Coordinates of C-alpha atoms and ligand atoms in Angstrom, one line a residue:
M1 CA 127.5 -26.0 -166.5
A2 CA 124.6 -23.9 -164.7
E3 CA 121.0 -23.9 -166.7
K4 CA 119.9 -20.7 -169.2
N5 CA 117.6 -19.4 -165.5
K6 CA 120.4 -20.3 -162.6
T7 CA 123.0 -18.6 -164.3
K8 CA 122.4 -15.8 -161.5
I9 CA 125.3 -13.3 -160.8
P10 CA 124.6 -11.6 -157.7
Y11 CA 126.1 -7.9 -157.3
E12 CA 128.9 -8.7 -155.4
K13 CA 132.2 -10.9 -155.7
V14 CA 131.9 -14.1 -157.6
D15 CA 134.4 -17.1 -158.6
T16 CA 136.9 -15.6 -161.5
Q17 CA 135.8 -19.1 -163.8
Y18 CA 132.1 -19.1 -163.3
Y19 CA 132.0 -15.6 -164.3
S20 CA 133.9 -16.0 -167.6
Q21 CA 130.9 -19.6 -168.1
W22 CA 128.3 -15.9 -167.7
Y23 CA 129.9 -13.6 -169.2
N24 CA 131.3 -16.1 -172.1
K25 CA 126.8 -17.3 -172.7
V26 CA 125.1 -14.5 -171.9
I27 CA 127.3 -12.2 -174.4
E28 CA 126.4 -14.9 -177.5
E29 CA 122.8 -14.7 -176.2
A30 CA 122.1 -11.4 -176.1
D31 CA 123.3 -11.5 -180.6
L32 CA 126.6 -9.2 -179.7
T33 CA 129.3 -11.4 -181.2
D34 CA 130.3 -15.1 -182.8
K35 CA 132.9 -16.5 -181.2
R36 CA 133.7 -19.1 -183.6
Y37 CA 135.7 -17.3 -187.0
P38 CA 139.0 -19.7 -187.3
V39 CA 141.3 -17.3 -185.7
K40 CA 142.3 -16.9 -182.4
G41 CA 141.4 -13.5 -180.1
M42 CA 139.3 -12.2 -183.6
N43 CA 135.6 -12.4 -183.5
I44 CA 133.5 -11.3 -185.9
W45 CA 130.1 -8.1 -184.3
K46 CA 126.4 -9.3 -185.0
P47 CA 124.7 -7.0 -186.3
Y48 CA 123.2 -6.2 -182.4
G49 CA 126.5 -5.6 -181.3
W50 CA 128.2 -3.4 -183.8
K51 CA 124.6 -0.7 -183.7
L52 CA 125.9 -0.9 -179.8
M53 CA 129.2 -0.4 -180.6
Q54 CA 128.7 2.0 -183.6
N55 CA 126.4 4.3 -180.4
I56 CA 129.4 4.1 -178.6
D57 CA 131.7 5.4 -181.4
S58 CA 129.1 8.4 -182.0
R59 CA 129.0 9.5 -178.7
T60 CA 132.5 9.5 -178.3
R61 CA 132.7 10.7 -181.9
K62 CA 130.9 13.7 -180.6
H63 CA 132.5 14.7 -177.9
M64 CA 136.1 14.6 -180.2
V65 CA 134.6 17.6 -183.1
N66 CA 133.2 18.6 -180.1
T67 CA 136.5 19.8 -178.7
D68 CA 138.4 20.6 -182.1
H69 CA 139.5 17.4 -183.0
E70 CA 139.0 16.4 -186.3
E71 CA 138.2 12.4 -187.6
V72 CA 141.3 10.4 -190.0
K73 CA 141.9 7.4 -190.9
F74 CA 145.1 6.4 -191.8
P75 CA 146.7 2.7 -193.2
L76 CA 146.7 -0.1 -191.4
L77 CA 150.1 -0.8 -192.3
I78 CA 153.3 0.7 -190.7
P79 CA 156.9 0.0 -192.3
E80 CA 159.4 -1.8 -189.8
D81 CA 161.7 1.1 -189.9
E82 CA 159.4 3.7 -189.0
F83 CA 157.5 1.5 -186.1
Q84 CA 161.8 0.7 -184.7
K85 CA 162.5 4.4 -184.5
E86 CA 160.5 5.5 -180.4
A87 CA 162.1 3.0 -178.2
D88 CA 160.3 2.2 -175.5
H89 CA 157.9 2.0 -177.2
I90 CA 159.5 -0.7 -179.5
K91 CA 160.2 -2.6 -176.9
G92 CA 156.4 -2.1 -175.4
F93 CA 154.9 -4.1 -178.5
D94 CA 157.7 -6.3 -180.0
D95 CA 156.0 -9.4 -178.3
E96 CA 152.2 -8.1 -180.0
V97 CA 153.1 -7.5 -183.1
Y98 CA 151.3 -9.4 -185.5
W99 CA 153.9 -9.2 -189.8
V100 CA 153.3 -9.3 -193.2
T101 CA 156.8 -10.4 -194.9
R102 CA 155.7 -11.4 -197.9
A103 CA 153.5 -9.9 -201.3
G104 CA 152.4 -12.6 -203.8
R105 CA 155.1 -14.7 -204.2
N106 CA 157.5 -11.9 -203.4
E107 CA 159.8 -11.0 -200.1
L108 CA 159.0 -7.6 -198.7
D109 CA 162.7 -4.8 -198.9
I110 CA 161.1 -3.3 -196.1
P111 CA 158.4 -5.7 -194.0
L112 CA 155.5 -3.9 -192.6
L113 CA 153.0 -4.8 -189.6
L114 CA 149.9 -4.3 -188.3
R115 CA 149.0 -1.3 -186.0
P116 CA 149.3 -2.2 -182.5
T117 CA 148.5 1.2 -182.7
S118 CA 149.4 4.2 -184.8
E119 CA 151.8 6.7 -183.4
T120 CA 154.5 5.5 -185.4
A121 CA 151.9 5.0 -188.4
M122 CA 151.3 9.1 -188.1
Y123 CA 154.1 11.3 -186.3
P124 CA 157.1 10.5 -189.5
V125 CA 152.9 12.0 -190.9
F126 CA 153.4 15.2 -188.9
D127 CA 156.3 15.8 -189.3
L128 CA 154.9 16.5 -192.8
W129 CA 152.1 18.3 -191.5
I130 CA 153.9 20.5 -188.8
R131 CA 155.7 23.8 -189.7
S132 CA 154.9 26.7 -188.0
H133 CA 152.9 27.7 -184.8
A134 CA 150.2 28.0 -187.0
D135 CA 149.4 24.0 -187.1
L136 CA 149.3 23.3 -184.0
P137 CA 147.8 22.5 -181.9
L138 CA 146.1 19.4 -184.4
K139 CA 144.0 17.5 -182.8
I140 CA 143.3 13.9 -184.3
F141 CA 141.3 10.8 -183.8
Q142 CA 140.2 7.5 -185.6
M143 CA 138.5 4.7 -184.9
V144 CA 140.0 1.3 -186.2
N145 CA 141.4 -1.7 -185.3
V146 CA 144.4 -2.9 -184.4
F147 CA 145.6 -6.0 -184.1
R148 CA 148.1 -7.4 -181.0
Y149 CA 149.0 -11.1 -180.5
E150 CA 148.0 -11.7 -177.5
T151 CA 148.9 -14.4 -175.7
K152 CA 147.3 -15.2 -172.5
Q153 CA 143.7 -16.2 -172.8
T154 CA 141.8 -14.4 -175.3
R155 CA 138.0 -13.2 -174.5
A156 CA 135.4 -11.2 -176.6
F157 CA 135.7 -8.1 -176.0
T158 CA 138.5 -7.4 -173.2
R159 CA 141.5 -9.7 -174.7
M160 CA 141.6 -9.4 -178.1
R161 CA 144.1 -9.9 -181.0
E162 CA 142.3 -7.5 -183.7
I163 CA 140.7 -5.0 -181.7
H164 CA 138.0 -2.3 -182.4
F165 CA 140.0 0.9 -181.5
F166 CA 139.0 4.9 -180.4
E167 CA 142.5 6.7 -181.2
A168 CA 142.5 10.4 -180.4
H169 CA 146.2 12.3 -181.1
T170 CA 146.9 15.8 -180.0
C171 CA 150.5 18.8 -180.6
H172 CA 150.9 21.0 -179.2
E173 CA 153.3 24.4 -178.8
T174 CA 153.6 23.6 -174.7
G175 CA 153.6 21.2 -171.8
E176 CA 151.3 23.5 -170.1
E177 CA 148.9 22.6 -173.3
A178 CA 149.7 18.8 -172.8
E179 CA 148.3 18.9 -169.2
E180 CA 145.5 20.9 -170.1
Q181 CA 144.5 18.6 -173.3
I182 CA 144.7 16.0 -171.3
K183 CA 142.1 17.1 -168.3
Q184 CA 140.3 17.6 -171.7
D185 CA 140.4 14.5 -171.9
L186 CA 139.0 12.7 -168.8
E187 CA 136.5 15.4 -168.7
I188 CA 135.1 13.6 -172.0
M189 CA 135.7 10.4 -170.6
E190 CA 133.6 11.3 -167.6
K191 CA 130.5 12.4 -169.8
L192 CA 130.5 9.0 -171.5
S193 CA 130.8 6.8 -168.6
K194 CA 127.8 9.0 -167.5
K195 CA 126.0 7.7 -170.0
L196 CA 128.4 4.4 -170.6
C197 CA 126.7 3.8 -166.4
L198 CA 130.9 2.8 -165.7
P199 CA 132.0 4.1 -162.6
N200 CA 135.8 4.3 -162.7
L201 CA 138.7 5.5 -160.7
E202 CA 141.2 8.1 -162.6
L203 CA 144.1 6.3 -161.7
K204 CA 148.1 7.3 -162.8
R205 CA 150.2 4.0 -163.7
T206 CA 153.7 3.9 -162.1
E207 CA 157.0 3.6 -164.1
W208 CA 156.9 0.6 -164.9
D209 CA 153.2 0.2 -166.2
K210 CA 152.6 3.2 -168.2
F211 CA 152.3 3.0 -172.4
P212 CA 155.7 2.2 -174.7
G213 CA 157.1 5.4 -174.8
A214 CA 154.9 8.0 -172.4
E215 CA 156.2 10.6 -170.1
Y216 CA 152.4 9.4 -167.9
T217 CA 149.9 7.4 -168.2
V218 CA 146.6 7.6 -167.1
G219 CA 144.4 5.0 -166.7
V220 CA 141.0 4.6 -166.5
D221 CA 139.3 2.0 -164.1
S222 CA 135.6 -0.3 -163.9
L223 CA 135.5 -2.8 -161.1
L224 CA 134.0 -6.5 -162.6
P225 CA 132.0 -8.4 -159.9
T226 CA 135.3 -10.2 -160.0
G227 CA 137.0 -8.0 -158.0
R228 CA 138.9 -7.1 -160.7
L229 CA 140.3 -3.8 -162.6
L230 CA 139.4 -3.6 -166.2
Q231 CA 140.4 0.0 -168.0
I232 CA 138.4 1.2 -170.6
A233 CA 140.4 3.7 -171.3
G234 CA 144.3 5.2 -171.7
I235 CA 145.4 8.5 -171.4
H236 CA 149.0 9.7 -172.0
Q237 CA 151.1 12.5 -171.6
Y238 CA 154.1 11.8 -173.5
K239 CA 155.6 14.8 -173.8
T240 CA 158.9 16.0 -176.4
N241 CA 159.4 12.0 -176.3
F242 CA 158.4 10.7 -179.2
A243 CA 158.2 14.6 -181.7
E244 CA 161.9 13.6 -180.8
A245 CA 162.5 10.9 -182.5
Y246 CA 159.8 11.7 -185.0
D247 CA 161.2 15.3 -185.3
I248 CA 157.8 16.9 -185.3
M249 CA 158.8 20.8 -184.5
F250 CA 157.4 23.8 -185.5
E251 CA 159.1 27.5 -186.0
D252 CA 157.2 29.6 -182.3
I253 CA 155.7 33.2 -183.0
E254 CA 160.4 33.9 -182.5
G255 CA 160.9 31.9 -184.9
E256 CA 162.2 28.9 -182.6
H257 CA 162.5 25.9 -184.0
K258 CA 160.9 23.2 -181.2
Y259 CA 159.8 20.6 -180.3
V260 CA 156.1 19.5 -179.9
H261 CA 154.1 18.1 -176.5
Q262 CA 152.2 15.1 -177.6
T263 CA 149.4 13.5 -175.7
T264 CA 147.4 10.8 -176.9
Y265 CA 143.6 8.6 -175.3
G266 CA 142.8 5.7 -176.7
M267 CA 139.9 3.6 -175.6
S268 CA 138.5 -0.3 -177.3
A269 CA 135.7 -2.3 -177.4
R270 CA 136.4 -3.1 -174.2
L271 CA 133.7 -0.4 -173.5
V272 CA 131.2 -3.6 -174.0
G273 CA 133.1 -6.1 -172.4
A274 CA 133.3 -4.1 -168.9
I275 CA 128.8 -2.7 -169.7
V276 CA 128.5 -6.4 -170.1
G277 CA 129.6 -7.6 -166.9
I278 CA 129.3 -5.1 -164.3
H279 CA 125.2 -5.0 -165.2
G280 CA 124.5 -7.9 -166.4
D281 CA 122.2 -10.6 -164.4
E282 CA 121.1 -13.5 -163.9
K283 CA 119.1 -13.2 -167.3
G284 CA 121.6 -12.5 -169.7
V285 CA 123.7 -8.8 -170.3
I286 CA 121.7 -5.3 -169.6
L287 CA 122.1 -2.3 -172.3
P288 CA 122.2 1.4 -170.7
P289 CA 119.7 3.0 -172.5
A290 CA 121.8 6.0 -174.4
I291 CA 123.8 3.6 -176.0
A292 CA 121.2 0.6 -176.3
P293 CA 121.0 -0.4 -180.2
I294 CA 116.9 -0.8 -179.2
Q295 CA 115.8 1.4 -176.2
V296 CA 111.6 -0.2 -175.8
R297 CA 110.6 -2.6 -177.9
I298 CA 106.9 -2.8 -178.1
I299 CA 105.4 -7.6 -177.3
P300 CA 101.7 -7.4 -178.8
I301 CA 99.8 -10.0 -177.0
T302 CA 97.4 -11.1 -179.3
Y303 CA 94.5 -13.2 -178.7
G304 CA 91.4 -14.1 -181.7
D305 CA 89.2 -11.1 -183.2
K306 CA 91.4 -7.7 -181.9
Q307 CA 94.5 -9.4 -183.3
N308 CA 94.9 -6.0 -186.1
D309 CA 93.4 -3.8 -183.4
I310 CA 97.0 -5.0 -181.2
L311 CA 99.2 -4.3 -184.1
E312 CA 97.6 -0.9 -185.0
Y313 CA 97.5 -0.1 -181.8
C314 CA 101.6 -1.3 -181.5
Q315 CA 102.5 0.7 -184.3
K316 CA 101.3 3.9 -183.1
I317 CA 102.7 3.7 -179.7
K318 CA 106.3 3.0 -181.7
E319 CA 105.8 6.3 -184.2
K320 CA 104.7 8.0 -181.0
L321 CA 108.9 7.1 -180.2
E322 CA 109.8 7.0 -183.0
S323 CA 108.9 10.8 -183.2
S324 CA 110.7 11.9 -180.2
D325 CA 113.9 9.6 -181.4
I326 CA 113.0 7.0 -179.1
R327 CA 114.8 3.5 -181.1
T328 CA 111.5 1.3 -181.0
D329 CA 110.6 -2.7 -182.2
I330 CA 108.1 -4.4 -182.1
D331 CA 108.2 -8.6 -181.7
D332 CA 104.8 -8.8 -183.7
R333 CA 106.3 -12.7 -185.1
E334 CA 102.9 -14.1 -185.3
D335 CA 104.3 -18.3 -184.6
V336 CA 106.0 -16.7 -181.2
R337 CA 104.5 -17.0 -178.1
P338 CA 104.7 -13.5 -175.4
G339 CA 106.3 -16.2 -172.7
S340 CA 109.5 -16.3 -175.4
K341 CA 109.3 -13.4 -176.4
F342 CA 109.9 -11.3 -173.3
Y343 CA 112.3 -14.0 -172.7
D344 CA 114.0 -12.3 -176.2
S345 CA 113.6 -9.3 -175.2
E346 CA 115.5 -9.7 -171.3
R347 CA 118.8 -11.4 -173.1
K348 CA 118.9 -8.7 -175.3
G349 CA 120.0 -6.2 -172.7
I350 CA 117.1 -4.5 -173.7
P351 CA 115.9 -1.8 -170.7
L352 CA 112.3 -1.5 -171.6
R353 CA 109.4 -3.0 -172.5
I354 CA 106.2 -2.3 -173.6
D355 CA 103.1 -4.9 -173.2
I356 CA 100.2 -4.5 -175.2
G357 CA 96.5 -6.9 -174.9
S358 CA 93.1 -6.9 -174.9
N359 CA 93.1 -4.6 -171.8
E360 CA 95.7 -2.3 -172.4
L361 CA 94.3 -1.3 -176.1
E362 CA 90.6 -1.5 -174.2
D363 CA 91.6 1.2 -171.8
K364 CA 94.4 3.0 -173.8
T365 CA 97.1 2.5 -171.0
L366 CA 99.9 0.3 -172.1
T367 CA 102.1 -1.9 -170.2
L368 CA 105.9 -0.5 -168.7
V369 CA 108.5 -3.1 -167.9
R370 CA 113.0 -2.4 -166.9
R371 CA 114.9 -4.6 -167.3
D372 CA 116.8 -3.8 -164.3
T373 CA 113.9 -3.8 -161.9
S374 CA 111.7 -5.7 -163.6
D375 CA 109.5 -2.7 -162.4
K376 CA 105.4 -3.3 -164.5
K377 CA 103.7 0.2 -164.3
E378 CA 101.0 1.0 -166.3
Y379 CA 100.4 4.1 -167.9
Q380 CA 97.7 6.3 -170.5
F381 CA 99.2 6.5 -174.4
D382 CA 98.9 10.4 -173.7
E383 CA 102.2 9.5 -171.1
L384 CA 103.8 8.2 -172.9
I385 CA 106.1 10.3 -174.2
D386 CA 106.6 12.0 -170.8
K387 CA 107.5 8.3 -168.7
V388 CA 109.2 6.7 -172.0
K389 CA 111.4 9.9 -171.3
H390 CA 111.4 9.4 -167.4
E391 CA 112.3 5.9 -166.6
I392 CA 115.6 5.9 -169.4
K393 CA 115.6 8.4 -167.6
D394 CA 115.9 6.8 -164.3
M395 CA 117.3 4.0 -165.5
E396 CA 120.5 5.7 -166.9
Q397 CA 120.8 7.2 -163.3
S398 CA 120.2 4.0 -161.1
L399 CA 122.9 0.9 -163.6
F400 CA 125.6 3.9 -163.0
E401 CA 125.1 5.1 -159.0
N402 CA 125.3 0.5 -158.3
A403 CA 127.7 0.3 -160.2
E404 CA 128.8 3.2 -157.9
E405 CA 128.0 2.0 -154.9
F406 CA 129.8 -1.9 -156.1
L407 CA 133.2 0.4 -156.5
Q408 CA 133.3 2.3 -153.8
E409 CA 132.5 -0.8 -150.8
N410 CA 135.2 -2.4 -152.5
I411 CA 137.6 0.0 -151.7
V412 CA 139.3 -0.9 -148.3
D413 CA 142.1 0.7 -146.9
A414 CA 145.4 -2.1 -145.9
D415 CA 148.2 -1.2 -143.4
E416 CA 149.8 -3.9 -143.2
I417 CA 150.4 -6.4 -146.7
S418 CA 149.0 -9.8 -144.6
E419 CA 145.3 -8.5 -145.1
I420 CA 145.4 -7.8 -148.7
D421 CA 143.7 -11.7 -149.1
E422 CA 140.0 -10.9 -151.0
N423 CA 139.5 -9.9 -154.0
K424 CA 139.1 -5.6 -153.3
I425 CA 140.6 -2.9 -154.6
Y426 CA 143.4 -2.4 -151.5
R427 CA 144.5 1.7 -151.2
I428 CA 147.6 1.3 -149.3
G429 CA 150.5 3.6 -148.4
W430 CA 153.8 3.4 -150.8
C431 CA 156.7 5.6 -150.6
G432 CA 156.8 5.5 -154.7
N433 CA 160.2 4.1 -155.3
R434 CA 160.3 1.1 -157.7
G435 CA 161.6 -1.9 -155.1
C436 CA 158.9 -1.0 -152.4
G437 CA 156.1 -1.6 -155.7
E438 CA 157.5 -4.7 -157.4
E439 CA 158.0 -6.4 -154.0
I440 CA 154.0 -5.0 -153.3
E441 CA 153.1 -6.6 -156.9
E442 CA 154.8 -9.5 -156.5
T443 CA 153.4 -11.0 -152.1
T444 CA 150.1 -9.7 -153.5
D445 CA 150.3 -11.4 -156.7
R446 CA 148.3 -8.3 -157.7
H447 CA 149.2 -5.1 -159.7
I448 CA 149.3 -1.1 -158.3
L449 CA 147.1 0.5 -160.8
G450 CA 148.1 3.6 -159.3
T451 CA 147.5 7.0 -157.4
L452 CA 145.2 9.2 -158.0
Y453 CA 144.9 11.9 -160.9
D454 CA 143.1 14.6 -158.8
G455 CA 145.8 13.3 -155.9
E456 CA 144.3 12.4 -151.9
Q457 CA 145.2 13.5 -149.3
Y458 CA 146.4 10.5 -147.4
N459 CA 148.7 10.5 -143.7
G460 CA 149.8 6.1 -144.2
E461 CA 153.0 4.4 -143.6
C462 CA 154.9 3.0 -146.6
I463 CA 153.5 -0.6 -146.6
I464 CA 156.9 -2.1 -146.9
C465 CA 159.8 0.6 -145.8
G466 CA 157.2 2.8 -143.1
N467 CA 158.4 5.7 -144.6
E468 CA 155.5 8.1 -143.5
E469 CA 156.2 10.8 -147.0
A470 CA 153.9 7.6 -148.1
E471 CA 150.9 8.4 -151.4
A472 CA 148.1 6.0 -151.3
A473 CA 148.4 3.6 -154.2
Y474 CA 145.7 1.7 -155.7
L475 CA 146.3 -2.3 -155.4
C476 CA 144.2 -5.3 -157.2
K477 CA 143.8 -7.3 -160.0
K478 CA 144.0 -7.2 -163.2
E479 CA 140.9 -8.3 -165.4
Ligands
ZN501 ZN1 158.5 2.1 -149.4

């Protein structure tokens, strides 16, 4: 394995195996997670990693509350008979479910399962909560852990058996209102992805790849340096599929009983995995400023008799930054050399570093270092807040734009199956037939991630059957 300072991941296609080594190394060095828990696919969130996740959750929560969703917390266990009401849903999750069949020494009459997602926990209760149109729309969300028996090789944050999960569930009077909800979810996603610096494609999944039980699914995918797409969110239109299975009806204004129209919006700790993968470099992770647990780390470079004055000056800078709500700390460990402190700050992905030595103390200045570019700039103490805010904004924009450029550069058109041989996203013509779709997937060993949710003009033919009515479909390997 490469040495610490040689684990460079160039910001372009990288070998999958190498990426894996790099990824596992940087998340550990950043102290985000501990993978030594003795159950496969179940890791420990370490304090720094959990703060990061909580910062992401807080942003999500704010968006949800602002769009009239209310937070709930449903039980973890679901009775088997409730789980088995929607046929497609069961088929989709059956192989992944963890069961509780015994309590103490007694076999349970009705086995319980650990939620793999919460439709079957919530919807029997929605039937009780919803009586008339006055109870609609019902918009709730929760942030909980879900369990899925992942059979592929697990990976921290992105492919886990215990998953930190966000799920929003809504019920509406009409199909149009449910469609509007999906648009609102995508707007929230767009705002979030700006702050998380995760440019993405919103793709309407194929029939055979949609969420089990859904009418259709919009997958939100980000591109990893390996050229594989990682799904970071899923938004699902259920129409009345679940309402019919769970008998969720309301009385409309004319007194008529109708099924509610439902949607869901889900995200998970995968967001952390995407951030690590997309923005990391040879030194480790790079955290987007909006969600970084520490946005600025101050490093005193103390020598001899100036030590106390330097520490005092650092404290003054910290207080000033904190008064502007900028998350700041000081690495004031006494027996650690500045070089090691720089290194720690880098591998934790802290966006900005401020170095304070005797020159800065004397001149009332500070040296500001950006994590993503390593640019070093000297500023006056008086301009501290303006400059830090400016750098935060600039860094956020630059992380997003670099990743967006990488994404766009890696979308290539292909007219023939034989052209599809690299780790890129191929835009191909597809007639929409399942037969052609499956042939595309089998011969290229890739997945059709779908067609753009917003739609697009396309003039090519189906890459298999030559049908001229083809749509542009996106083909890629999945993470
Ligand atoms: Zn075709």
